[in-house]
C-alpha cells in the first residue's frame, strides 16, 4: 500500500507538473526590500542622471532629498521586517529565535564533506566510522552486569506499578491526521514523492489515503519498510572543525508520512505515560513545556537551596557518546514489557513499538 501511494502520487505530480530545466539569474535581494523601496531607488537614479546633465542646484537638492528619504525608508522597512519576523515566526520559541539570529549574523555556511570524488565515496568514508563507533561502545559494556541490573530494576518496578495497561495504539480519524499534518513544518526530503506544501494545500485529496495507511499500520503493529529508508546527511558538529569523520553528526531525513506516523504513536505513548505517572519528573528532554531552560532553572534552584541550608554542592556532568545509537533495543523492550507496564502491557503493543 505504501509503495502504491508513493508511485501514484509521484505519477500524478509528473503529469500535472512535469520536471523542467530552466536557467534563471539569481539576484541577491534583501527580503525586506519591497516595491516601495524599489520605486524610490529608481527615482533616485533618475534624479541622479538628470543632475549630472544639468548640474543645477535645484536638481541637486531634489537628488539629496530623495537619497535621504530612500535611506530612511530602507531603515524603517528593515527594522519592521525583522521585528515582525521575530514576533511572528519565532513566537517565543527560543530555538527558532537563536537559529534566526545566527543565520542573520553569520549566514548559512555551505556544508563541508570529507574529500571524495562522488557521494558514494563520501558515504563509504563515513559509514564505517559511525558503525564501528557504536559497535566499540557496545562491546565495552558488561552484558552480564547489564542484564543483572535490568532484572533487579524490573523486579522493583513490578512490585510498585499499579497503572492502567496499554493494550494497543488507537486508530486516528481524518481530523486528527489533518491536525498532525498542519502541526508539522513544511520540510520536504529526497525520499518524499511530492512536496509537503502540496499535501497541506490539498488535504482533502491525501488525508483519507494517509489515514487508511496509518490505521492499517497501527492495527497490524507493523511499520512500512519503505518509510524506514532515509537520506543521511553528515553535518559538522561545530563550524571551524576539521574535515574528520569524528567531527560529523549524521542527520537522517525520513519521508514526511513516516514522521507523521511516529508523531501519532509518540503522542499516544506519551499520553499513557503522563496519565500513569511514568515520566521521570527530573527529565527535561523531549517533553512538552520542558527545555534546557527548565533544566537550568532546576539546577540553579537546587544549588541555591543547598547554599541556603549551608550545604556543599557538587555538580557532576556526564556526556554520553552516541547515547541514542548505543541503546540496546532488546533490553529497552524488555523494560517496557516488564517495568513501565509490568505484565499488563500487552505484547501486541510492544510489537507495535518495536516496529518503529
PDB file of N, CA and C in Angstrom, residues 136-231:
ATOM      1  N   UNK A 136      31.961  -0.366  19.024  1.00  0.00           N
ATOM      2  CA  UNK A 136      33.009  -0.293  20.048  1.00  0.00           C
ATOM      3  C   UNK A 136      32.421   0.073  21.404  1.00  0.00           C
ATOM      4  N   UNK A 137      31.479   1.023  21.422  1.00  0.00           N
ATOM      5  CA  UNK A 137      30.859   1.427  22.687  1.00  0.00           C
ATOM      6  C   UNK A 137      30.083   0.268  23.292  1.00  0.00           C
ATOM      7  N   UNK A 138      29.337  -0.455  22.473  1.00  0.00           N
ATOM      8  CA  UNK A 138      28.550  -1.582  22.984  1.00  0.00           C
ATOM      9  C   UNK A 138      29.439  -2.717  23.479  1.00  0.00           C
ATOM     10  N   UNK A 139      30.562  -2.932  22.791  1.00  0.00           N
ATOM     11  CA  UNK A 139      31.441  -4.026  23.201  1.00  0.00           C
ATOM     12  C   UNK A 139      32.118  -3.753  24.537  1.00  0.00           C
ATOM     13  N   UNK A 140      32.224  -2.486  24.929  1.00  0.00           N
ATOM     14  CA  UNK A 140      32.864  -2.136  26.196  1.00  0.00           C
ATOM     15  C   UNK A 140      31.909  -2.189  27.381  1.00  0.00           C
ATOM     16  N   UNK A 141      30.642  -2.527  27.124  1.00  0.00           N
ATOM     17  CA  UNK A 141      29.662  -2.625  28.198  1.00  0.00           C
ATOM     18  C   UNK A 141      29.553  -4.071  28.656  1.00  0.00           C
ATOM     19  N   UNK A 142      29.582  -4.268  29.948  1.00  0.00           N
ATOM     20  CA  UNK A 142      29.485  -5.608  30.522  1.00  0.00           C
ATOM     21  C   UNK A 142      28.042  -6.106  30.379  1.00  0.00           C
ATOM     22  N   UNK A 143      27.816  -7.042  29.440  1.00  0.00           N
ATOM     23  CA  UNK A 143      26.459  -7.516  29.173  1.00  0.00           C
ATOM     24  C   UNK A 143      25.886  -8.268  30.376  1.00  0.00           C
ATOM     25  N   UNK A 144      26.701  -9.059  31.038  1.00  0.00           N
ATOM     26  CA  UNK A 144      26.224  -9.828  32.190  1.00  0.00           C
ATOM     27  C   UNK A 144      25.771  -8.902  33.304  1.00  0.00           C
ATOM     28  N   UNK A 145      26.596  -7.922  33.614  1.00  0.00           N
ATOM     29  CA  UNK A 145      26.241  -6.956  34.656  1.00  0.00           C
ATOM     30  C   UNK A 145      25.002  -6.145  34.240  1.00  0.00           C
ATOM     31  N   UNK A 146      24.933  -5.808  32.953  1.00  0.00           N
ATOM     32  CA  UNK A 146      23.808  -5.024  32.466  1.00  0.00           C
ATOM     33  C   UNK A 146      22.510  -5.808  32.595  1.00  0.00           C
ATOM     34  N   UNK A 147      22.515  -7.086  32.236  1.00  0.00           N
ATOM     35  CA  UNK A 147      21.307  -7.906  32.344  1.00  0.00           C
ATOM     36  C   UNK A 147      20.876  -8.063  33.799  1.00  0.00           C
ATOM     37  N   UNK A 148      21.852  -8.198  34.711  1.00  0.00           N
ATOM     38  CA  UNK A 148      21.523  -8.327  36.128  1.00  0.00           C
ATOM     39  C   UNK A 148      20.902  -7.043  36.674  1.00  0.00           C
ATOM     40  N   UNK A 149      21.423  -5.890  36.242  1.00  0.00           N
ATOM     41  CA  UNK A 149      20.862  -4.617  36.686  1.00  0.00           C
ATOM     42  C   UNK A 149      19.440  -4.441  36.172  1.00  0.00           C
ATOM     43  N   UNK A 150      19.198  -4.843  34.932  1.00  0.00           N
ATOM     44  CA  UNK A 150      17.863  -4.724  34.362  1.00  0.00           C
ATOM     45  C   UNK A 150      16.882  -5.611  35.113  1.00  0.00           C
ATOM     46  N   UNK A 151      17.289  -6.850  35.413  1.00  0.00           N
ATOM     47  CA  UNK A 151      16.403  -7.772  36.134  1.00  0.00           C
ATOM     48  C   UNK A 151      16.073  -7.238  37.520  1.00  0.00           C
ATOM     49  N   UNK A 152      17.070  -6.666  38.198  1.00  0.00           N
ATOM     50  CA  UNK A 152      16.828  -6.108  39.529  1.00  0.00           C
ATOM     51  C   UNK A 152      15.890  -4.914  39.453  1.00  0.00           C
ATOM     52  N   UNK A 153      16.075  -4.085  38.454  1.00  0.00           N
ATOM     53  CA  UNK A 153      15.210  -2.918  38.291  1.00  0.00           C
ATOM     54  C   UNK A 153      13.779  -3.344  37.970  1.00  0.00           C
ATOM     55  N   UNK A 154      13.625  -4.352  37.119  1.00  0.00           N
ATOM     56  CA  UNK A 154      12.285  -4.824  36.751  1.00  0.00           C
ATOM     57  C   UNK A 154      11.544  -5.389  37.955  1.00  0.00           C
ATOM     58  N   UNK A 155      12.247  -6.140  38.778  1.00  0.00           N
ATOM     59  CA  UNK A 155      11.596  -6.715  39.949  1.00  0.00           C
ATOM     60  C   UNK A 155      11.134  -5.638  40.919  1.00  0.00           C
ATOM     61  N   UNK A 156      11.878  -4.543  40.985  1.00  0.00           N
ATOM     62  CA  UNK A 156      11.487  -3.459  41.876  1.00  0.00           C
ATOM     63  C   UNK A 156      10.247  -2.741  41.346  1.00  0.00           C
ATOM     64  N   UNK A 157      10.216  -2.464  40.038  1.00  0.00           N
ATOM     65  CA  UNK A 157       9.099  -1.726  39.467  1.00  0.00           C
ATOM     66  C   UNK A 157       7.846  -2.581  39.437  1.00  0.00           C
ATOM     67  N   UNK A 158       7.999  -3.889  39.201  1.00  0.00           N
ATOM     68  CA  UNK A 158       6.848  -4.783  39.179  1.00  0.00           C
ATOM     69  C   UNK A 158       6.069  -4.740  40.490  1.00  0.00           C
ATOM     70  N   UNK A 159       6.783  -4.522  41.566  1.00  0.00           N
ATOM     71  CA  UNK A 159       6.138  -4.545  42.881  1.00  0.00           C
ATOM     72  C   UNK A 159       5.468  -3.219  43.211  1.00  0.00           C
ATOM     73  N   UNK A 160       5.796  -2.155  42.453  1.00  0.00           N
ATOM     74  CA  UNK A 160       5.275  -0.830  42.791  1.00  0.00           C
ATOM     75  C   UNK A 160       4.307  -0.271  41.761  1.00  0.00           C
ATOM     76  N   UNK A 161       4.321  -0.772  40.531  1.00  0.00           N
ATOM     77  CA  UNK A 161       3.478  -0.193  39.481  1.00  0.00           C
ATOM     78  C   UNK A 161       2.034  -0.639  39.649  1.00  0.00           C
ATOM     79  N   UNK A 162       1.101   0.313  39.529  1.00  0.00           N
ATOM     80  CA  UNK A 162      -0.314  -0.017  39.643  1.00  0.00           C
ATOM     81  C   UNK A 162      -1.134   0.780  38.631  1.00  0.00           C
ATOM     82  N   UNK A 163      -0.513   1.114  37.502  1.00  0.00           N
ATOM     83  CA  UNK A 163      -1.197   1.908  36.499  1.00  0.00           C
ATOM     84  C   UNK A 163      -2.063   1.071  35.581  1.00  0.00           C
ATOM     85  N   UNK A 164      -2.705   1.752  34.637  1.00  0.00           N
ATOM     86  CA  UNK A 164      -3.551   1.084  33.666  1.00  0.00           C
ATOM     87  C   UNK A 164      -2.707   0.494  32.539  1.00  0.00           C
ATOM     88  N   UNK A 165      -3.165  -0.610  31.967  1.00  0.00           N
ATOM     89  CA  UNK A 165      -2.397  -1.233  30.882  1.00  0.00           C
ATOM     90  C   UNK A 165      -2.594  -0.493  29.567  1.00  0.00           C
ATOM     91  N   UNK A 166      -1.582  -0.536  28.725  1.00  0.00           N
ATOM     92  CA  UNK A 166      -1.675  -0.034  27.364  1.00  0.00           C
ATOM     93  C   UNK A 166      -1.718  -1.243  26.448  1.00  0.00           C
ATOM     94  N   UNK A 167      -2.894  -1.596  25.989  1.00  0.00           N
ATOM     95  CA  UNK A 167      -3.061  -2.833  25.216  1.00  0.00           C
ATOM     96  C   UNK A 167      -2.717  -2.648  23.751  1.00  0.00           C
ATOM     97  N   UNK A 168      -3.002  -1.470  23.196  1.00  0.00           N
ATOM     98  CA  UNK A 168      -2.706  -1.226  21.795  1.00  0.00           C
ATOM     99  C   UNK A 168      -2.813   0.268  21.517  1.00  0.00           C
ATOM    100  N   UNK A 169      -2.298   0.654  20.373  1.00  0.00           N
ATOM    101  CA  UNK A 169      -2.470   2.028  19.927  1.00  0.00           C
ATOM    102  C   UNK A 169      -3.846   2.180  19.281  1.00  0.00           C
ATOM    103  N   UNK A 170      -4.430   3.358  19.441  1.00  0.00           N
ATOM    104  CA  UNK A 170      -5.762   3.614  18.921  1.00  0.00           C
ATOM    105  C   UNK A 170      -5.703   4.162  17.499  1.00  0.00           C
ATOM    106  N   UNK A 171      -6.758   3.840  16.731  1.00  0.00           N
ATOM    107  CA  UNK A 171      -6.865   4.393  15.384  1.00  0.00           C
ATOM    108  C   UNK A 171      -7.112   5.899  15.468  1.00  0.00           C
ATOM    109  N   UNK A 172      -6.749   6.571  14.411  1.00  0.00           N
ATOM    110  CA  UNK A 172      -6.905   8.028  14.371  1.00  0.00           C
ATOM    111  C   UNK A 172      -7.883   8.395  13.248  1.00  0.00           C
ATOM    112  N   UNK A 173      -8.611   9.473  13.453  1.00  0.00           N
ATOM    113  CA  UNK A 173      -9.578   9.940  12.470  1.00  0.00           C
ATOM    114  C   UNK A 173      -8.907  10.856  11.452  1.00  0.00           C
ATOM    115  N   UNK A 174      -9.651  11.186  10.398  1.00  0.00           N
ATOM    116  CA  UNK A 174      -9.130  12.103   9.386  1.00  0.00           C
ATOM    117  C   UNK A 174      -8.853  13.479   9.978  1.00  0.00           C
ATOM    118  N   UNK A 175      -9.691  13.892  10.925  1.00  0.00           N
ATOM    119  CA  UNK A 175      -9.485  15.193  11.574  1.00  0.00           C
ATOM    120  C   UNK A 175      -8.184  15.203  12.370  1.00  0.00           C
ATOM    121  N   UNK A 176      -7.894  14.085  13.042  1.00  0.00           N
ATOM    122  CA  UNK A 176      -6.638  14.006  13.792  1.00  0.00           C
ATOM    123  C   UNK A 176      -5.433  14.021  12.854  1.00  0.00           C
ATOM    124  N   UNK A 177      -5.553  13.307  11.735  1.00  0.00           N
ATOM    125  CA  UNK A 177      -4.468  13.299  10.754  1.00  0.00           C
ATOM    126  C   UNK A 177      -4.210  14.706  10.237  1.00  0.00           C
ATOM    127  N   UNK A 178      -5.278  15.428   9.933  1.00  0.00           N
ATOM    128  CA  UNK A 178      -5.135  16.798   9.436  1.00  0.00           C
ATOM    129  C   UNK A 178      -4.500  17.699  10.482  1.00  0.00           C
ATOM    130  N   UNK A 179      -4.843  17.486  11.746  1.00  0.00           N
ATOM    131  CA  UNK A 179      -4.254  18.289  12.825  1.00  0.00           C
ATOM    132  C   UNK A 179      -2.752  18.042  12.914  1.00  0.00           C
ATOM    133  N   UNK A 180      -2.332  16.787  12.811  1.00  0.00           N
ATOM    134  CA  UNK A 180      -0.906  16.469  12.864  1.00  0.00           C
ATOM    135  C   UNK A 180      -0.173  17.030  11.649  1.00  0.00           C
ATOM    136  N   UNK A 181      -0.810  16.976  10.484  1.00  0.00           N
ATOM    137  CA  UNK A 181      -0.177  17.488   9.263  1.00  0.00           C
ATOM    138  C   UNK A 181       0.057  18.988   9.372  1.00  0.00           C
ATOM    139  N   UNK A 182      -0.935  19.721   9.844  1.00  0.00           N
ATOM    140  CA  UNK A 182      -0.790  21.168   9.971  1.00  0.00           C
ATOM    141  C   UNK A 182       0.227  21.555  11.035  1.00  0.00           C
ATOM    142  N   UNK A 183       0.434  20.679  12.023  1.00  0.00           N
ATOM    143  CA  UNK A 183       1.395  20.980  13.083  1.00  0.00           C
ATOM    144  C   UNK A 183       2.833  20.713  12.650  1.00  0.00           C
ATOM    145  N   UNK A 184       3.023  19.976  11.560  1.00  0.00           N
ATOM    146  CA  UNK A 184       4.368  19.647  11.096  1.00  0.00           C
ATOM    147  C   UNK A 184       4.933  20.787  10.248  1.00  0.00           C
ATOM    148  N   UNK A 185       6.239  20.984  10.274  1.00  0.00           N
ATOM    149  CA  UNK A 185       6.849  22.015   9.418  1.00  0.00           C
ATOM    150  C   UNK A 185       6.826  21.602   7.951  1.00  0.00           C
ATOM    151  N   UNK A 186       6.951  22.579   7.063  1.00  0.00           N
ATOM    152  CA  UNK A 186       6.910  22.320   5.620  1.00  0.00           C
ATOM    153  C   UNK A 186       8.274  21.865   5.114  1.00  0.00           C
ATOM    154  N   UNK A 187       8.740  20.744   5.629  1.00  0.00           N
ATOM    155  CA  UNK A 187      10.024  20.193   5.202  1.00  0.00           C
ATOM    156  C   UNK A 187       9.791  19.044   4.231  1.00  0.00           C
ATOM    157  N   UNK A 188      10.538  19.063   3.153  1.00  0.00           N
ATOM    158  CA  UNK A 188      10.443  18.014   2.142  1.00  0.00           C
ATOM    159  C   UNK A 188      11.821  17.415   1.930  1.00  0.00           C
ATOM    160  N   UNK A 189      11.930  16.094   2.034  1.00  0.00           N
ATOM    161  CA  UNK A 189      13.195  15.403   1.860  1.00  0.00           C
ATOM    162  C   UNK A 189      13.274  14.679   0.524  1.00  0.00           C
ATOM    163  N   UNK A 190      14.435  14.155   0.191  1.00  0.00           N
ATOM    164  CA  UNK A 190      14.596  13.435  -1.074  1.00  0.00           C
ATOM    165  C   UNK A 190      13.735  12.183  -1.163  1.00  0.00           C
ATOM    166  N   UNK A 191      13.318  11.634  -0.034  1.00  0.00           N
ATOM    167  CA  UNK A 191      12.512  10.412  -0.034  1.00  0.00           C
ATOM    168  C   UNK A 191      11.023  10.686  -0.225  1.00  0.00           C
ATOM    169  N   UNK A 192      10.607  11.935  -0.204  1.00  0.00           N
ATOM    170  CA  UNK A 192       9.195  12.266  -0.367  1.00  0.00           C
ATOM    171  C   UNK A 192       8.829  12.279  -1.844  1.00  0.00           C
ATOM    172  N   UNK A 193       7.680  11.691  -2.199  1.00  0.00           N
ATOM    173  CA  UNK A 193       7.288  11.670  -3.617  1.00  0.00           C
ATOM    174  C   UNK A 193       6.817  13.015  -4.137  1.00  0.00           C
ATOM    175  N   UNK A 194       6.415  13.930  -3.232  1.00  0.00           N
ATOM    176  CA  UNK A 194       5.952  15.256  -3.644  1.00  0.00           C
ATOM    177  C   UNK A 194       6.159  16.215  -2.482  1.00  0.00           C
ATOM    178  N   UNK A 195       6.130  17.511  -2.731  1.00  0.00           N
ATOM    179  CA  UNK A 195       6.401  18.489  -1.670  1.00  0.00           C
ATOM    180  C   UNK A 195       5.351  18.447  -0.558  1.00  0.00           C
ATOM    181  N   UNK A 196       5.793  18.711   0.651  1.00  0.00           N
ATOM    182  CA  UNK A 196       4.888  18.746   1.797  1.00  0.00           C
ATOM    183  C   UNK A 196       3.900  19.899   1.685  1.00  0.00           C
ATOM    184  N   UNK A 197       4.326  21.001   1.088  1.00  0.00           N
ATOM    185  CA  UNK A 197       3.414  22.138   0.915  1.00  0.00           C
ATOM    186  C   UNK A 197       2.215  21.761   0.053  1.00  0.00           C
ATOM    187  N   UNK A 198       2.407  20.875  -0.942  1.00  0.00           N
ATOM    188  CA  UNK A 198       1.293  20.422  -1.770  1.00  0.00           C
ATOM    189  C   UNK A 198       0.324  19.574  -0.949  1.00  0.00           C
ATOM    190  N   UNK A 199       0.850  18.759  -0.046  1.00  0.00           N
ATOM    191  CA  UNK A 199      -0.007  17.952   0.827  1.00  0.00           C
ATOM    192  C   UNK A 199      -0.860  18.841   1.720  1.00  0.00           C
ATOM    193  N   UNK A 200      -0.279  19.918   2.255  1.00  0.00           N
ATOM    194  CA  UNK A 200      -1.038  20.816   3.117  1.00  0.00           C
ATOM    195  C   UNK A 200      -2.037  21.654   2.323  1.00  0.00           C
ATOM    196  N   UNK A 201      -1.722  21.912   1.054  1.00  0.00           N
ATOM    197  CA  UNK A 201      -2.623  22.715   0.235  1.00  0.00           C
ATOM    198  C   UNK A 201      -3.837  21.921  -0.246  1.00  0.00           C
ATOM    199  N   UNK A 202      -3.693  20.605  -0.379  1.00  0.00           N
ATOM    200  CA  UNK A 202      -4.792  19.751  -0.865  1.00  0.00           C
ATOM    201  C   UNK A 202      -5.035  18.607   0.114  1.00  0.00           C
ATOM    202  N   UNK A 203      -5.422  18.884   1.351  1.00  0.00           N
ATOM    203  CA  UNK A 203      -5.579  17.814   2.333  1.00  0.00           C
ATOM    204  C   UNK A 203      -6.725  16.860   2.009  1.00  0.00           C
ATOM    205  N   UNK A 204      -7.777  17.370   1.370  1.00  0.00           N
ATOM    206  CA  UNK A 204      -8.927  16.514   1.090  1.00  0.00           C
ATOM    207  C   UNK A 204      -8.576  15.395   0.114  1.00  0.00           C
ATOM    208  N   UNK A 205      -7.516  15.564  -0.668  1.00  0.00           N
ATOM    209  CA  UNK A 205      -7.124  14.536  -1.626  1.00  0.00           C
ATOM    210  C   UNK A 205      -6.197  13.494  -1.020  1.00  0.00           C
ATOM    211  N   UNK A 206      -5.459  13.860   0.033  1.00  0.00           N
ATOM    212  CA  UNK A 206      -4.441  12.961   0.565  1.00  0.00           C
ATOM    213  C   UNK A 206      -4.798  12.388   1.939  1.00  0.00           C
ATOM    214  N   UNK A 207      -5.521  13.141   2.755  1.00  0.00           N
ATOM    215  CA  UNK A 207      -5.770  12.721   4.137  1.00  0.00           C
ATOM    216  C   UNK A 207      -6.477  11.367   4.232  1.00  0.00           C
ATOM    217  N   UNK A 208      -7.543  11.086   3.454  1.00  0.00           N
ATOM    218  CA  UNK A 208      -8.194   9.769   3.576  1.00  0.00           C
ATOM    219  C   UNK A 208      -7.255   8.600   3.292  1.00  0.00           C
ATOM    220  N   UNK A 209      -6.409   8.730   2.276  1.00  0.00           N
ATOM    221  CA  UNK A 209      -5.482   7.656   1.957  1.00  0.00           C
ATOM    222  C   UNK A 209      -4.414   7.508   3.028  1.00  0.00           C
ATOM    223  N   UNK A 210      -3.871   8.635   3.488  1.00  0.00           N
ATOM    224  CA  UNK A 210      -2.862   8.581   4.549  1.00  0.00           C
ATOM    225  C   UNK A 210      -3.463   8.006   5.832  1.00  0.00           C
ATOM    226  N   UNK A 211      -4.689   8.382   6.136  1.00  0.00           N
ATOM    227  CA  UNK A 211      -5.359   7.861   7.327  1.00  0.00           C
ATOM    228  C   UNK A 211      -5.520   6.345   7.253  1.00  0.00           C
ATOM    229  N   UNK A 212      -5.869   5.846   6.086  1.00  0.00           N
ATOM    230  CA  UNK A 212      -6.035   4.395   5.933  1.00  0.00           C
ATOM    231  C   UNK A 212      -4.712   3.665   6.101  1.00  0.00           C
ATOM    232  N   UNK A 213      -3.646   4.210   5.528  1.00  0.00           N
ATOM    233  CA  UNK A 213      -2.333   3.575   5.646  1.00  0.00           C
ATOM    234  C   UNK A 213      -1.873   3.557   7.099  1.00  0.00           C
ATOM    235  N   UNK A 214      -2.025   4.701   7.794  1.00  0.00           N
ATOM    236  CA  UNK A 214      -1.569   4.796   9.179  1.00  0.00           C
ATOM    237  C   UNK A 214      -2.383   3.882  10.090  1.00  0.00           C
ATOM    238  N   UNK A 215      -3.697   3.847   9.921  1.00  0.00           N
ATOM    239  CA  UNK A 215      -4.524   2.971  10.756  1.00  0.00           C
ATOM    240  C   UNK A 215      -4.250   1.505  10.480  1.00  0.00           C
ATOM    241  N   UNK A 216      -3.933   1.174   9.244  1.00  0.00           N
ATOM    242  CA  UNK A 216      -3.550  -0.207   8.928  1.00  0.00           C
ATOM    243  C   UNK A 216      -2.241  -0.566   9.610  1.00  0.00           C
ATOM    244  N   UNK A 217      -1.299   0.361   9.607  1.00  0.00           N
ATOM    245  CA  UNK A 217      -0.024   0.129  10.288  1.00  0.00           C
ATOM    246  C   UNK A 217      -0.226  -0.048  11.789  1.00  0.00           C
ATOM    247  N   UNK A 218      -1.116   0.761  12.380  1.00  0.00           N
ATOM    248  CA  UNK A 218      -1.377   0.660  13.814  1.00  0.00           C
ATOM    249  C   UNK A 218      -2.079  -0.648  14.161  1.00  0.00           C
ATOM    250  N   UNK A 219      -3.068  -1.027  13.367  1.00  0.00           N
ATOM    251  CA  UNK A 219      -3.848  -2.237  13.676  1.00  0.00           C
ATOM    252  C   UNK A 219      -3.035  -3.515  13.496  1.00  0.00           C
ATOM    253  N   UNK A 220      -2.102  -3.505  12.546  1.00  0.00           N
ATOM    254  CA  UNK A 220      -1.271  -4.698  12.306  1.00  0.00           C
ATOM    255  C   UNK A 220       0.021  -4.688  13.105  1.00  0.00           C
ATOM    256  N   UNK A 221       0.341  -3.570  13.741  1.00  0.00           N
ATOM    257  CA  UNK A 221       1.574  -3.494  14.527  1.00  0.00           C
ATOM    258  C   UNK A 221       2.825  -3.572  13.682  1.00  0.00           C
ATOM    259  N   UNK A 222       2.787  -2.996  12.485  1.00  0.00           N
ATOM    260  CA  UNK A 222       3.946  -3.038  11.592  1.00  0.00           C
ATOM    261  C   UNK A 222       4.213  -1.646  11.044  1.00  0.00           C
ATOM    262  N   UNK A 223       5.489  -1.346  10.896  1.00  0.00           N
ATOM    263  CA  UNK A 223       5.916  -0.078  10.322  1.00  0.00           C
ATOM    264  C   UNK A 223       6.427  -0.359   8.914  1.00  0.00           C
ATOM    265  N   UNK A 224       5.875   0.297   7.880  1.00  0.00           N
ATOM    266  CA  UNK A 224       6.277   0.002   6.498  1.00  0.00           C
ATOM    267  C   UNK A 224       7.777   0.142   6.295  1.00  0.00           C
ATOM    268  N   UNK A 225       8.362  -0.856   5.661  1.00  0.00           N
ATOM    269  CA  UNK A 225       9.810  -0.817   5.414  1.00  0.00           C
ATOM    270  C   UNK A 225      10.197   0.341   4.504  1.00  0.00           C
ATOM    271  N   UNK A 226       9.290   0.721   3.596  1.00  0.00           N
ATOM    272  CA  UNK A 226       9.591   1.831   2.694  1.00  0.00           C
ATOM    273  C   UNK A 226       9.819   3.117   3.468  1.00  0.00           C
ATOM    274  N   UNK A 227       9.112   3.273   4.569  1.00  0.00           N
ATOM    275  CA  UNK A 227       9.225   4.500   5.352  1.00  0.00           C
ATOM    276  C   UNK A 227      10.417   4.471   6.299  1.00  0.00           C
ATOM    277  N   UNK A 228      11.155   3.397   6.321  1.00  0.00           N
ATOM    278  CA  UNK A 228      12.364   3.325   7.144  1.00  0.00           C
ATOM    279  C   UNK A 228      13.604   3.759   6.369  1.00  0.00           C
ATOM    280  N   UNK A 229      13.465   3.970   5.073  1.00  0.00           N
ATOM    281  CA  UNK A 229      14.583   4.419   4.261  1.00  0.00           C
ATOM    282  C   UNK A 229      14.757   5.923   4.418  1.00  0.00           C
ATOM    283  N   UNK A 230      15.976   6.340   4.653  1.00  0.00           N
ATOM    284  CA  UNK A 230      16.252   7.756   4.901  1.00  0.00           C
ATOM    285  C   UNK A 230      17.485   8.189   4.132  1.00  0.00           C
ATOM    286  N   UNK A 231      17.534   9.475   3.870  1.00  0.00           N
ATOM    287  CA  UNK A 231      18.724  10.095   3.287  1.00  0.00           C
ATOM    288  C   UNK A 231      19.548  10.694   4.414  1.00  0.00           C
TER     289      UNK A 231
END
